[in-house]
Protein backbone atom coordinates (compact mmCIF):
# COMPACT_ATOMS: atom_id res chain seq x y z
CA UNK A 1 0.00 0.00 0.00
CA UNK A 2 1.29 3.44 -0.90
CA UNK A 3 1.68 5.89 1.97
CA UNK A 4 0.44 9.50 1.94
CA UNK A 5 3.76 10.94 0.72
CA UNK A 6 4.01 8.46 -2.11
CA UNK A 7 0.47 9.30 -3.15
CA UNK A 8 1.21 13.04 -2.94
CA UNK A 9 4.14 12.57 -5.35
CA UNK A 10 1.73 11.04 -7.84
CA UNK A 11 -0.96 13.71 -7.53
CA UNK A 12 -0.76 15.19 -11.00
CA UNK A 13 0.29 12.03 -12.82
CA UNK A 14 -2.80 10.42 -11.32
CA UNK A 15 -5.18 13.28 -12.12
CA UNK A 16 -3.75 13.47 -15.65
CA UNK A 17 -4.18 9.68 -15.97
CA UNK A 18 -0.54 9.32 -16.89
CA UNK A 19 0.26 6.43 -14.53
CA UNK A 20 0.30 2.77 -15.47
CA UNK A 21 -2.98 0.94 -14.76
CA UNK A 22 -1.33 -0.75 -11.76
CA UNK A 23 -0.18 2.58 -10.30
CA UNK A 24 -3.56 4.19 -10.98
CA UNK A 25 -5.18 1.37 -9.02
CA UNK A 26 -2.64 1.67 -6.20
CA UNK A 27 -3.33 5.41 -5.80
CA UNK A 28 -7.06 4.75 -5.98
CA UNK A 29 -6.78 2.17 -3.20
CA UNK A 30 -5.03 4.69 -0.98
CA UNK A 31 -7.62 7.39 -1.71
CA UNK A 32 -10.45 4.99 -0.90
CA UNK A 33 -8.87 4.36 2.49
CA UNK A 34 -7.58 7.86 3.32
CA UNK A 35 -10.15 10.70 3.53
CA UNK A 36 -7.60 13.56 3.94
CA UNK A 37 -5.77 12.60 0.74
CA UNK A 38 -9.08 12.01 -1.01
CA UNK A 39 -10.36 15.50 -0.14
CA UNK A 40 -7.11 17.08 -1.32
CA UNK A 41 -7.20 15.18 -4.62
CA UNK A 42 -10.82 16.21 -5.18
CA UNK A 43 -9.87 19.83 -4.55
CA UNK A 44 -6.96 19.65 -7.01
CA UNK A 45 -9.10 17.94 -9.62
CA UNK A 46 -11.80 20.60 -9.30
CA UNK A 47 -9.17 23.31 -9.49
CA UNK A 48 -7.74 21.94 -12.75
CA UNK A 49 -11.20 21.58 -14.22
CA UNK A 50 -12.16 25.12 -13.23
CA UNK A 51 -9.03 26.65 -14.76
CA UNK A 52 -9.77 24.80 -18.00
CA UNK A 53 -13.39 25.93 -18.04
CA UNK A 54 -12.47 29.59 -17.50
CA UNK A 55 -9.95 29.64 -20.33
CA UNK A 56 -12.14 27.67 -22.75
CA UNK A 57 -14.90 30.29 -22.66
CA UNK A 58 -12.82 32.40 -25.06
CA UNK A 59 -13.92 32.13 -28.73
CA UNK A 60 -12.22 33.29 -31.89
CA UNK A 61 -13.85 36.43 -33.37
CA UNK A 62 -16.02 35.61 -36.40
CA UNK A 63 -14.17 38.03 -38.64
CA UNK A 64 -10.90 36.23 -37.87
CA UNK A 65 -12.43 32.93 -38.97
CA UNK A 66 -13.65 34.64 -42.15
CA UNK A 67 -10.18 36.03 -42.82
CA UNK A 68 -8.64 32.57 -42.38
CA UNK A 69 -11.13 31.07 -44.86
CA UNK A 70 -10.22 33.71 -47.43
CA UNK A 71 -6.54 33.06 -46.78
CA UNK A 72 -7.04 29.44 -47.70
CA UNK A 73 -8.59 30.29 -51.05
CA UNK A 74 -5.81 32.64 -52.13
CA UNK B 1 -16.99 21.34 -64.82
CA UNK B 2 -14.11 23.76 -65.20
CA UNK B 3 -10.53 23.14 -66.20
CA UNK B 4 -9.20 25.24 -63.34
CA UNK B 5 -6.67 23.43 -61.21
CA UNK B 6 -8.27 22.49 -57.95
CA UNK B 7 -6.85 21.46 -54.64
CA UNK B 8 -7.33 17.74 -54.11
CA UNK B 9 -10.50 16.95 -52.18
CA UNK B 10 -8.39 15.64 -49.31
CA UNK B 11 -6.59 18.98 -48.94
CA UNK B 12 -9.86 20.92 -48.84
CA UNK B 13 -11.19 18.58 -46.21
CA UNK B 14 -7.96 18.86 -44.24
CA UNK B 15 -7.93 22.65 -44.31
CA UNK B 16 -11.56 22.65 -43.23
CA UNK B 17 -10.68 20.39 -40.34
CA UNK B 18 -7.77 22.70 -39.48
CA UNK B 19 -10.13 25.69 -39.36
CA UNK B 20 -12.39 23.80 -36.96
CA UNK B 21 -9.63 24.19 -34.34
CA UNK B 22 -9.60 27.98 -34.55
CA UNK B 23 -11.22 28.60 -31.13
CA UNK B 24 -8.56 26.50 -29.40
CA UNK B 25 -5.72 28.18 -31.31
CA UNK B 26 -7.13 31.64 -30.65
CA UNK B 27 -7.55 31.17 -26.91
CA UNK B 28 -3.99 29.85 -26.72
CA UNK B 29 -2.74 32.81 -28.76
CA UNK B 30 -4.64 35.24 -26.55
CA UNK B 31 -3.14 33.83 -23.34
CA UNK B 32 0.35 33.81 -24.87
CA UNK B 33 0.37 37.29 -26.40
CA UNK B 34 -1.87 38.99 -23.86
CA UNK B 35 -3.92 41.03 -26.33
CA UNK B 36 -6.48 40.43 -29.08
CA UNK B 37 -4.70 42.10 -32.06
CA UNK B 38 -1.48 40.10 -31.47
CA UNK B 39 -3.49 36.95 -30.88
CA UNK B 40 -5.29 37.41 -34.22
CA UNK B 41 -1.97 37.99 -35.98
CA UNK B 42 -0.51 34.88 -34.39
CA UNK B 43 -3.48 32.74 -35.40
CA UNK B 44 -3.34 34.11 -38.95
CA UNK B 45 0.39 33.39 -39.14
CA UNK B 46 -0.27 29.88 -37.82
CA UNK B 47 -2.82 29.16 -40.57
CA UNK B 48 -0.63 30.71 -43.25
CA UNK B 49 2.16 28.34 -42.27
CA UNK B 50 -0.22 25.40 -41.88
CA UNK B 51 -1.87 25.85 -45.30
CA UNK B 52 1.55 26.23 -46.90
CA UNK B 53 2.79 22.96 -45.42
CA UNK B 54 -0.46 21.02 -45.36
CA UNK B 55 1.01 18.58 -47.88
CA UNK B 56 3.63 17.67 -45.25
CA UNK B 57 0.98 16.68 -42.77
CA UNK B 58 0.71 12.91 -42.49
CA UNK B 59 -2.97 11.90 -42.49
CA UNK B 60 -3.87 9.79 -39.52
CA UNK B 61 -1.55 11.72 -37.20
CA UNK B 62 -2.72 14.37 -34.77
CA UNK B 63 -3.77 17.47 -36.74
CA UNK B 64 -4.62 19.42 -33.61
CA UNK B 65 -1.20 18.82 -32.05
CA UNK B 66 0.44 19.67 -35.39
CA UNK B 67 -1.39 23.03 -35.50
CA UNK B 68 -0.38 23.83 -31.92
CA UNK B 69 3.22 23.05 -32.76
CA UNK B 70 3.09 25.52 -35.66
CA UNK B 71 1.50 28.11 -33.38
CA UNK B 72 4.18 27.66 -30.71
CA UNK B 73 6.95 27.95 -33.30
CA UNK B 74 5.38 31.09 -34.75
CA UNK B 75 4.98 32.52 -31.25
CA UNK B 76 8.62 31.91 -30.39
CA UNK B 77 9.76 33.44 -33.70
CA UNK B 78 7.56 36.50 -33.64
CA UNK B 79 6.90 37.39 -30.05
CA UNK B 80 9.38 35.79 -27.74
CA UNK B 81 12.10 38.23 -28.86
CA UNK B 82 10.10 41.19 -27.62
CA UNK B 83 9.07 39.89 -24.22
CA UNK B 84 11.96 37.90 -22.92
CA UNK B 85 11.12 37.07 -19.35
CA UNK B 86 12.94 33.90 -18.38
CA UNK B 87 11.27 31.57 -15.92
CA UNK B 88 12.68 32.10 -12.50
CA UNK B 89 14.35 28.81 -11.75
CA UNK B 90 15.92 29.70 -8.42
CA UNK B 91 12.74 29.98 -6.38
CA UNK B 92 11.97 26.30 -6.01
CA UNK B 93 10.14 26.76 -2.72
CA UNK B 94 7.59 29.04 -4.37
CA UNK B 95 6.74 26.17 -6.65
CA UNK B 96 5.50 23.98 -3.84
CA UNK B 97 2.66 26.25 -2.78
CA UNK B 98 -0.60 24.42 -2.14
CA UNK B 99 -3.79 26.42 -1.88
CA UNK B 100 -5.57 23.51 -0.26
CA UNK B 101 -3.01 23.08 2.49
CA UNK B 102 -2.81 26.80 3.12
CA UNK B 103 -6.56 26.75 3.47
CA UNK B 104 -6.40 23.91 6.00
CA UNK B 105 -3.72 25.70 8.01
CA UNK B 106 -5.59 29.00 8.03
CA UNK B 107 -8.67 29.69 10.11
CA UNK B 108 -10.65 29.69 6.88
CA UNK B 109 -14.21 29.01 7.98
CA UNK B 110 -16.20 27.67 5.11
CA UNK B 111 -19.88 28.47 5.17
CA UNK B 112 -20.62 25.16 3.54
CA UNK B 113 -19.70 21.62 4.36
CA UNK B 114 -17.33 21.37 1.41
CA UNK B 115 -14.57 24.01 1.75
CA UNK B 116 -13.02 22.98 -1.57
CA UNK B 117 -16.23 23.98 -3.35
CA UNK B 118 -16.35 27.29 -1.50
CA UNK B 119 -12.81 28.17 -2.60
CA UNK B 120 -13.64 27.63 -6.25
CA UNK B 121 -16.87 29.62 -5.92
CA UNK B 122 -14.81 32.59 -4.75
CA UNK B 123 -12.47 32.54 -7.71
CA UNK B 124 -13.81 34.61 -10.58
CA UNK B 125 -13.11 33.68 -14.17
CA UNK B 126 -11.29 36.99 -14.50
CA UNK B 127 -8.93 36.26 -11.62
CA UNK B 128 -8.12 32.82 -13.05
CA UNK B 129 -7.29 34.31 -16.46
CA UNK B 130 -5.17 37.04 -14.88
CA UNK B 131 -3.26 34.45 -12.87
CA UNK B 132 -2.65 32.35 -16.00
CA UNK B 133 -1.33 35.44 -17.79
CA UNK B 134 1.06 36.09 -14.89
CA UNK B 135 2.80 32.74 -15.23
CA UNK B 136 6.24 32.73 -16.85
CA UNK B 137 5.67 31.77 -20.47
CA UNK B 138 7.38 28.36 -20.19
CA UNK B 139 4.97 27.36 -17.44
CA UNK B 140 1.99 29.01 -19.10
CA UNK B 141 2.49 26.98 -22.28
CA UNK B 142 2.40 23.60 -20.55
CA UNK B 143 -0.45 24.53 -18.19
CA UNK B 144 -2.58 25.73 -21.11
CA UNK B 145 -1.78 22.70 -23.26
CA UNK B 146 -2.63 20.30 -20.42
CA UNK B 147 -5.43 21.96 -18.46
CA UNK B 148 -7.18 23.95 -21.17
CA UNK B 149 -6.56 21.80 -24.25
CA UNK B 150 -6.30 18.39 -22.60
CA UNK B 151 -3.12 17.23 -24.34
CA UNK B 152 -1.23 14.26 -22.89
CA UNK B 153 2.34 14.65 -21.58
CA UNK B 154 3.65 12.96 -24.71
CA UNK B 155 1.70 15.28 -27.00
CA UNK B 156 2.91 18.35 -25.08
CA UNK B 157 6.48 17.09 -25.35
CA UNK B 158 6.02 16.86 -29.13
CA UNK B 159 4.28 20.23 -29.46
CA UNK B 160 7.02 22.04 -27.53
CA UNK B 161 9.87 19.69 -28.51
CA UNK B 162 10.98 19.22 -24.93
CA UNK B 163 11.51 15.99 -22.93
CA UNK B 164 8.54 14.49 -21.08
CA UNK B 165 10.37 14.98 -17.77
CA UNK B 166 10.52 18.70 -18.50
CA UNK B 167 6.81 18.73 -19.32
CA UNK B 168 6.05 17.11 -15.97
CA UNK B 169 8.22 19.43 -13.91
CA UNK B 170 6.97 22.59 -15.66
CA UNK B 171 3.39 21.43 -15.28
CA UNK B 172 3.85 20.75 -11.59
CA UNK B 173 5.56 24.07 -10.94
CA UNK B 174 3.19 26.00 -13.18
CA UNK B 175 0.11 24.64 -11.44
CA UNK B 176 1.58 25.38 -7.99
CA UNK B 177 2.47 28.92 -8.99
CA UNK B 178 -1.00 29.42 -10.35
CA UNK B 179 -2.43 28.52 -6.95
CA UNK B 180 -0.03 30.90 -5.29
CA UNK B 181 -1.17 33.70 -7.62
CA UNK B 182 -4.80 32.89 -6.86
CA UNK B 183 -4.44 32.83 -3.07
CA UNK B 184 -4.81 36.63 -2.66
CA UNK B 185 -8.12 36.41 -4.53
CA UNK B 186 -9.54 34.60 -1.51
CA UNK B 187 -8.90 37.58 0.74
CA UNK B 188 -12.33 37.58 2.31
CA UNK B 189 -10.47 35.17 4.51
CA UNK B 190 -7.54 37.38 5.61
CA UNK B 191 -5.54 34.55 7.13
CA UNK B 192 -5.21 33.03 3.66
CA UNK B 193 -3.31 36.10 2.57
CA UNK B 194 -0.78 35.79 5.31
CA UNK B 195 2.66 35.64 3.84
CA UNK B 196 1.57 36.78 0.40
ZN1 LIG C 1 -3.26 9.60 2.60
mmCIF file of C-alpha atoms and ligand atoms in Angstrom:
data_model
loop_
_atom_site.group_PDB
_atom_site.id
_atom_site.type_symbol
_atom_site.label_atom_id
_atom_site.label_comp_id
_atom_site.label_asym_id
_atom_site.label_seq_id
_atom_site.Cartn_x
_atom_site.Cartn_y
_atom_site.Cartn_z
ATOM 1 C CA UNK A 1 0.000 0.000 0.000
ATOM 2 C CA UNK A 2 1.293 3.439 -0.901
ATOM 3 C CA UNK A 3 1.680 5.893 1.972
ATOM 4 C CA UNK A 4 0.438 9.505 1.936
ATOM 5 C CA UNK A 5 3.764 10.942 0.716
ATOM 6 C CA UNK A 6 4.008 8.458 -2.113
ATOM 7 C CA UNK A 7 0.473 9.303 -3.147
ATOM 8 C CA UNK A 8 1.212 13.045 -2.935
ATOM 9 C CA UNK A 9 4.136 12.570 -5.346
ATOM 10 C CA UNK A 10 1.730 11.040 -7.840
ATOM 11 C CA UNK A 11 -0.963 13.705 -7.528
ATOM 12 C CA UNK A 12 -0.761 15.192 -11.004
ATOM 13 C CA UNK A 13 0.292 12.027 -12.815
ATOM 14 C CA UNK A 14 -2.799 10.417 -11.316
ATOM 15 C CA UNK A 15 -5.181 13.284 -12.121
ATOM 16 C CA UNK A 16 -3.754 13.466 -15.654
ATOM 17 C CA UNK A 17 -4.179 9.677 -15.972
ATOM 18 C CA UNK A 18 -0.542 9.325 -16.895
ATOM 19 C CA UNK A 19 0.259 6.434 -14.526
ATOM 20 C CA UNK A 20 0.297 2.767 -15.466
ATOM 21 C CA UNK A 21 -2.982 0.944 -14.761
ATOM 22 C CA UNK A 22 -1.325 -0.750 -11.762
ATOM 23 C CA UNK A 23 -0.185 2.577 -10.302
ATOM 24 C CA UNK A 24 -3.561 4.195 -10.984
ATOM 25 C CA UNK A 25 -5.177 1.370 -9.022
ATOM 26 C CA UNK A 26 -2.637 1.672 -6.198
ATOM 27 C CA UNK A 27 -3.327 5.406 -5.797
ATOM 28 C CA UNK A 28 -7.060 4.750 -5.983
ATOM 29 C CA UNK A 29 -6.784 2.165 -3.204
ATOM 30 C CA UNK A 30 -5.033 4.692 -0.981
ATOM 31 C CA UNK A 31 -7.616 7.385 -1.713
ATOM 32 C CA UNK A 32 -10.446 4.992 -0.904
ATOM 33 C CA UNK A 33 -8.866 4.358 2.488
ATOM 34 C CA UNK A 34 -7.580 7.863 3.318
ATOM 35 C CA UNK A 35 -10.153 10.699 3.534
ATOM 36 C CA UNK A 36 -7.595 13.561 3.944
ATOM 37 C CA UNK A 37 -5.771 12.602 0.736
ATOM 38 C CA UNK A 38 -9.079 12.013 -1.008
ATOM 39 C CA UNK A 39 -10.356 15.503 -0.140
ATOM 40 C CA UNK A 40 -7.115 17.081 -1.325
ATOM 41 C CA UNK A 41 -7.200 15.181 -4.619
ATOM 42 C CA UNK A 42 -10.820 16.209 -5.181
ATOM 43 C CA UNK A 43 -9.865 19.833 -4.546
ATOM 44 C CA UNK A 44 -6.956 19.648 -7.008
ATOM 45 C CA UNK A 45 -9.096 17.941 -9.621
ATOM 46 C CA UNK A 46 -11.804 20.602 -9.296
ATOM 47 C CA UNK A 47 -9.172 23.309 -9.492
ATOM 48 C CA UNK A 48 -7.744 21.942 -12.752
ATOM 49 C CA UNK A 49 -11.202 21.576 -14.224
ATOM 50 C CA UNK A 50 -12.161 25.115 -13.229
ATOM 51 C CA UNK A 51 -9.034 26.649 -14.756
ATOM 52 C CA UNK A 52 -9.766 24.803 -17.998
ATOM 53 C CA UNK A 53 -13.392 25.929 -18.040
ATOM 54 C CA UNK A 54 -12.468 29.591 -17.503
ATOM 55 C CA UNK A 55 -9.945 29.645 -20.331
ATOM 56 C CA UNK A 56 -12.136 27.671 -22.747
ATOM 57 C CA UNK A 57 -14.896 30.288 -22.661
ATOM 58 C CA UNK A 58 -12.815 32.404 -25.062
ATOM 59 C CA UNK A 59 -13.918 32.135 -28.734
ATOM 60 C CA UNK A 60 -12.217 33.285 -31.892
ATOM 61 C CA UNK A 61 -13.846 36.426 -33.365
ATOM 62 C CA UNK A 62 -16.025 35.609 -36.398
ATOM 63 C CA UNK A 63 -14.167 38.028 -38.642
ATOM 64 C CA UNK A 64 -10.901 36.234 -37.866
ATOM 65 C CA UNK A 65 -12.432 32.927 -38.974
ATOM 66 C CA UNK A 66 -13.649 34.643 -42.149
ATOM 67 C CA UNK A 67 -10.185 36.026 -42.824
ATOM 68 C CA UNK A 68 -8.644 32.567 -42.384
ATOM 69 C CA UNK A 69 -11.131 31.067 -44.862
ATOM 70 C CA UNK A 70 -10.220 33.707 -47.434
ATOM 71 C CA UNK A 71 -6.541 33.064 -46.777
ATOM 72 C CA UNK A 72 -7.043 29.440 -47.705
ATOM 73 C CA UNK A 73 -8.595 30.295 -51.048
ATOM 74 C CA UNK A 74 -5.805 32.644 -52.127
ATOM 75 C CA UNK B 1 -16.995 21.341 -64.818
ATOM 76 C CA UNK B 2 -14.105 23.756 -65.197
ATOM 77 C CA UNK B 3 -10.531 23.143 -66.196
ATOM 78 C CA UNK B 4 -9.199 25.237 -63.341
ATOM 79 C CA UNK B 5 -6.675 23.431 -61.208
ATOM 80 C CA UNK B 6 -8.268 22.491 -57.952
ATOM 81 C CA UNK B 7 -6.852 21.463 -54.639
ATOM 82 C CA UNK B 8 -7.332 17.744 -54.108
ATOM 83 C CA UNK B 9 -10.499 16.954 -52.182
ATOM 84 C CA UNK B 10 -8.389 15.636 -49.312
ATOM 85 C CA UNK B 11 -6.594 18.977 -48.940
ATOM 86 C CA UNK B 12 -9.858 20.918 -48.840
ATOM 87 C CA UNK B 13 -11.185 18.578 -46.210
ATOM 88 C CA UNK B 14 -7.956 18.855 -44.241
ATOM 89 C CA UNK B 15 -7.926 22.648 -44.306
ATOM 90 C CA UNK B 16 -11.564 22.652 -43.232
ATOM 91 C CA UNK B 17 -10.677 20.391 -40.339
ATOM 92 C CA UNK B 18 -7.767 22.704 -39.483
ATOM 93 C CA UNK B 19 -10.126 25.691 -39.355
ATOM 94 C CA UNK B 20 -12.394 23.799 -36.957
ATOM 95 C CA UNK B 21 -9.631 24.187 -34.335
ATOM 96 C CA UNK B 22 -9.595 27.981 -34.546
ATOM 97 C CA UNK B 23 -11.217 28.604 -31.131
ATOM 98 C CA UNK B 24 -8.564 26.497 -29.398
ATOM 99 C CA UNK B 25 -5.723 28.179 -31.311
ATOM 100 C CA UNK B 26 -7.133 31.638 -30.654
ATOM 101 C CA UNK B 27 -7.550 31.172 -26.907
ATOM 102 C CA UNK B 28 -3.986 29.848 -26.716
ATOM 103 C CA UNK B 29 -2.740 32.809 -28.762
ATOM 104 C CA UNK B 30 -4.640 35.243 -26.548
ATOM 105 C CA UNK B 31 -3.142 33.826 -23.342
ATOM 106 C CA UNK B 32 0.353 33.806 -24.872
ATOM 107 C CA UNK B 33 0.374 37.287 -26.402
ATOM 108 C CA UNK B 34 -1.874 38.988 -23.862
ATOM 109 C CA UNK B 35 -3.924 41.029 -26.331
ATOM 110 C CA UNK B 36 -6.480 40.434 -29.080
ATOM 111 C CA UNK B 37 -4.698 42.097 -32.062
ATOM 112 C CA UNK B 38 -1.485 40.104 -31.467
ATOM 113 C CA UNK B 39 -3.495 36.954 -30.877
ATOM 114 C CA UNK B 40 -5.291 37.413 -34.223
ATOM 115 C CA UNK B 41 -1.970 37.989 -35.977
ATOM 116 C CA UNK B 42 -0.507 34.881 -34.389
ATOM 117 C CA UNK B 43 -3.485 32.739 -35.402
ATOM 118 C CA UNK B 44 -3.340 34.113 -38.946
ATOM 119 C CA UNK B 45 0.387 33.389 -39.145
ATOM 120 C CA UNK B 46 -0.275 29.876 -37.821
ATOM 121 C CA UNK B 47 -2.823 29.159 -40.566
ATOM 122 C CA UNK B 48 -0.625 30.711 -43.246
ATOM 123 C CA UNK B 49 2.164 28.338 -42.271
ATOM 124 C CA UNK B 50 -0.223 25.404 -41.880
ATOM 125 C CA UNK B 51 -1.875 25.851 -45.297
ATOM 126 C CA UNK B 52 1.551 26.234 -46.898
ATOM 127 C CA UNK B 53 2.787 22.955 -45.423
ATOM 128 C CA UNK B 54 -0.462 21.018 -45.362
ATOM 129 C CA UNK B 55 1.011 18.583 -47.884
ATOM 130 C CA UNK B 56 3.626 17.668 -45.249
ATOM 131 C CA UNK B 57 0.983 16.677 -42.766
ATOM 132 C CA UNK B 58 0.710 12.912 -42.491
ATOM 133 C CA UNK B 59 -2.967 11.898 -42.493
ATOM 134 C CA UNK B 60 -3.867 9.795 -39.520
ATOM 135 C CA UNK B 61 -1.550 11.723 -37.197
ATOM 136 C CA UNK B 62 -2.719 14.374 -34.773
ATOM 137 C CA UNK B 63 -3.769 17.469 -36.744
ATOM 138 C CA UNK B 64 -4.621 19.424 -33.610
ATOM 139 C CA UNK B 65 -1.196 18.817 -32.046
ATOM 140 C CA UNK B 66 0.441 19.667 -35.393
ATOM 141 C CA UNK B 67 -1.387 23.030 -35.499
ATOM 142 C CA UNK B 68 -0.385 23.829 -31.924
ATOM 143 C CA UNK B 69 3.221 23.051 -32.764
ATOM 144 C CA UNK B 70 3.089 25.517 -35.657
ATOM 145 C CA UNK B 71 1.499 28.114 -33.379
ATOM 146 C CA UNK B 72 4.184 27.655 -30.713
ATOM 147 C CA UNK B 73 6.950 27.951 -33.303
ATOM 148 C CA UNK B 74 5.380 31.093 -34.745
ATOM 149 C CA UNK B 75 4.976 32.523 -31.252
ATOM 150 C CA UNK B 76 8.622 31.908 -30.385
ATOM 151 C CA UNK B 77 9.764 33.439 -33.701
ATOM 152 C CA UNK B 78 7.557 36.498 -33.638
ATOM 153 C CA UNK B 79 6.897 37.393 -30.048
ATOM 154 C CA UNK B 80 9.380 35.792 -27.742
ATOM 155 C CA UNK B 81 12.103 38.227 -28.856
ATOM 156 C CA UNK B 82 10.099 41.191 -27.620
ATOM 157 C CA UNK B 83 9.068 39.895 -24.223
ATOM 158 C CA UNK B 84 11.958 37.899 -22.917
ATOM 159 C CA UNK B 85 11.121 37.068 -19.352
ATOM 160 C CA UNK B 86 12.941 33.897 -18.385
ATOM 161 C CA UNK B 87 11.266 31.573 -15.920
ATOM 162 C CA UNK B 88 12.680 32.101 -12.498
ATOM 163 C CA UNK B 89 14.350 28.806 -11.754
ATOM 164 C CA UNK B 90 15.916 29.697 -8.417
ATOM 165 C CA UNK B 91 12.739 29.979 -6.376
ATOM 166 C CA UNK B 92 11.974 26.301 -6.011
ATOM 167 C CA UNK B 93 10.143 26.759 -2.719
ATOM 168 C CA UNK B 94 7.588 29.036 -4.365
ATOM 169 C CA UNK B 95 6.737 26.170 -6.652
ATOM 170 C CA UNK B 96 5.500 23.981 -3.839
ATOM 171 C CA UNK B 97 2.656 26.249 -2.784
ATOM 172 C CA UNK B 98 -0.605 24.421 -2.139
ATOM 173 C CA UNK B 99 -3.791 26.419 -1.884
ATOM 174 C CA UNK B 100 -5.573 23.514 -0.261
ATOM 175 C CA UNK B 101 -3.013 23.077 2.494
ATOM 176 C CA UNK B 102 -2.815 26.803 3.120
ATOM 177 C CA UNK B 103 -6.562 26.750 3.472
ATOM 178 C CA UNK B 104 -6.396 23.910 6.003
ATOM 179 C CA UNK B 105 -3.724 25.704 8.013
ATOM 180 C CA UNK B 106 -5.588 28.997 8.027
ATOM 181 C CA UNK B 107 -8.672 29.691 10.107
ATOM 182 C CA UNK B 108 -10.648 29.690 6.878
ATOM 183 C CA UNK B 109 -14.210 29.008 7.979
ATOM 184 C CA UNK B 110 -16.198 27.674 5.113
ATOM 185 C CA UNK B 111 -19.875 28.472 5.168
ATOM 186 C CA UNK B 112 -20.618 25.155 3.541
ATOM 187 C CA UNK B 113 -19.705 21.624 4.362
ATOM 188 C CA UNK B 114 -17.328 21.372 1.408
ATOM 189 C CA UNK B 115 -14.570 24.006 1.755
ATOM 190 C CA UNK B 116 -13.022 22.981 -1.573
ATOM 191 C CA UNK B 117 -16.232 23.983 -3.350
ATOM 192 C CA UNK B 118 -16.350 27.289 -1.504
ATOM 193 C CA UNK B 119 -12.809 28.165 -2.605
ATOM 194 C CA UNK B 120 -13.645 27.634 -6.255
ATOM 195 C CA UNK B 121 -16.868 29.620 -5.921
ATOM 196 C CA UNK B 122 -14.808 32.585 -4.746
ATOM 197 C CA UNK B 123 -12.467 32.539 -7.710
ATOM 198 C CA UNK B 124 -13.809 34.606 -10.580
ATOM 199 C CA UNK B 125 -13.109 33.682 -14.174
ATOM 200 C CA UNK B 126 -11.290 36.987 -14.502
ATOM 201 C CA UNK B 127 -8.934 36.256 -11.620
ATOM 202 C CA UNK B 128 -8.116 32.823 -13.051
ATOM 203 C CA UNK B 129 -7.294 34.314 -16.460
ATOM 204 C CA UNK B 130 -5.166 37.036 -14.883
ATOM 205 C CA UNK B 131 -3.255 34.450 -12.873
ATOM 206 C CA UNK B 132 -2.649 32.354 -15.998
ATOM 207 C CA UNK B 133 -1.325 35.440 -17.785
ATOM 208 C CA UNK B 134 1.062 36.095 -14.889
ATOM 209 C CA UNK B 135 2.801 32.742 -15.225
ATOM 210 C CA UNK B 136 6.242 32.730 -16.849
ATOM 211 C CA UNK B 137 5.665 31.770 -20.468
ATOM 212 C CA UNK B 138 7.384 28.358 -20.194
ATOM 213 C CA UNK B 139 4.971 27.361 -17.443
ATOM 214 C CA UNK B 140 1.987 29.010 -19.101
ATOM 215 C CA UNK B 141 2.491 26.978 -22.285
ATOM 216 C CA UNK B 142 2.396 23.596 -20.546
ATOM 217 C CA UNK B 143 -0.452 24.528 -18.186
ATOM 218 C CA UNK B 144 -2.577 25.734 -21.109
ATOM 219 C CA UNK B 145 -1.777 22.702 -23.257
ATOM 220 C CA UNK B 146 -2.634 20.303 -20.419
ATOM 221 C CA UNK B 147 -5.426 21.960 -18.462
ATOM 222 C CA UNK B 148 -7.177 23.946 -21.173
ATOM 223 C CA UNK B 149 -6.558 21.797 -24.252
ATOM 224 C CA UNK B 150 -6.297 18.389 -22.597
ATOM 225 C CA UNK B 151 -3.124 17.228 -24.339
ATOM 226 C CA UNK B 152 -1.225 14.260 -22.887
ATOM 227 C CA UNK B 153 2.339 14.652 -21.582
ATOM 228 C CA UNK B 154 3.655 12.956 -24.714
ATOM 229 C CA UNK B 155 1.704 15.282 -27.004
ATOM 230 C CA UNK B 156 2.910 18.346 -25.078
ATOM 231 C CA UNK B 157 6.484 17.090 -25.346
ATOM 232 C CA UNK B 158 6.021 16.863 -29.129
ATOM 233 C CA UNK B 159 4.282 20.232 -29.462
ATOM 234 C CA UNK B 160 7.018 22.045 -27.535
ATOM 235 C CA UNK B 161 9.871 19.694 -28.512
ATOM 236 C CA UNK B 162 10.983 19.217 -24.927
ATOM 237 C CA UNK B 163 11.513 15.990 -22.932
ATOM 238 C CA UNK B 164 8.541 14.488 -21.082
ATOM 239 C CA UNK B 165 10.370 14.980 -17.766
ATOM 240 C CA UNK B 166 10.521 18.702 -18.499
ATOM 241 C CA UNK B 167 6.807 18.726 -19.321
ATOM 242 C CA UNK B 168 6.052 17.112 -15.967
ATOM 243 C CA UNK B 169 8.222 19.434 -13.906
ATOM 244 C CA UNK B 170 6.972 22.589 -15.656
ATOM 245 C CA UNK B 171 3.395 21.435 -15.283
ATOM 246 C CA UNK B 172 3.846 20.753 -11.588
ATOM 247 C CA UNK B 173 5.556 24.071 -10.944
ATOM 248 C CA UNK B 174 3.188 26.004 -13.178
ATOM 249 C CA UNK B 175 0.106 24.637 -11.439
ATOM 250 C CA UNK B 176 1.584 25.375 -7.989
ATOM 251 C CA UNK B 177 2.468 28.915 -8.989
ATOM 252 C CA UNK B 178 -1.002 29.417 -10.349
ATOM 253 C CA UNK B 179 -2.435 28.519 -6.947
ATOM 254 C CA UNK B 180 -0.028 30.905 -5.292
ATOM 255 C CA UNK B 181 -1.173 33.698 -7.619
ATOM 256 C CA UNK B 182 -4.797 32.887 -6.857
ATOM 257 C CA UNK B 183 -4.439 32.827 -3.071
ATOM 258 C CA UNK B 184 -4.812 36.628 -2.659
ATOM 259 C CA UNK B 185 -8.122 36.406 -4.528
ATOM 260 C CA UNK B 186 -9.537 34.600 -1.509
ATOM 261 C CA UNK B 187 -8.898 37.575 0.744
ATOM 262 C CA UNK B 188 -12.328 37.582 2.315
ATOM 263 C CA UNK B 189 -10.471 35.168 4.507
ATOM 264 C CA UNK B 190 -7.541 37.375 5.606
ATOM 265 C CA UNK B 191 -5.539 34.545 7.129
ATOM 266 C CA UNK B 192 -5.209 33.032 3.657
ATOM 267 C CA UNK B 193 -3.308 36.097 2.566
ATOM 268 C CA UNK B 194 -0.784 35.793 5.307
ATOM 269 C CA UNK B 195 2.664 35.637 3.840
ATOM 270 C CA UNK B 196 1.572 36.777 0.396
HETATM 271 ZN ZN1 LIG C 1 -3.259 9.601 2.597
#
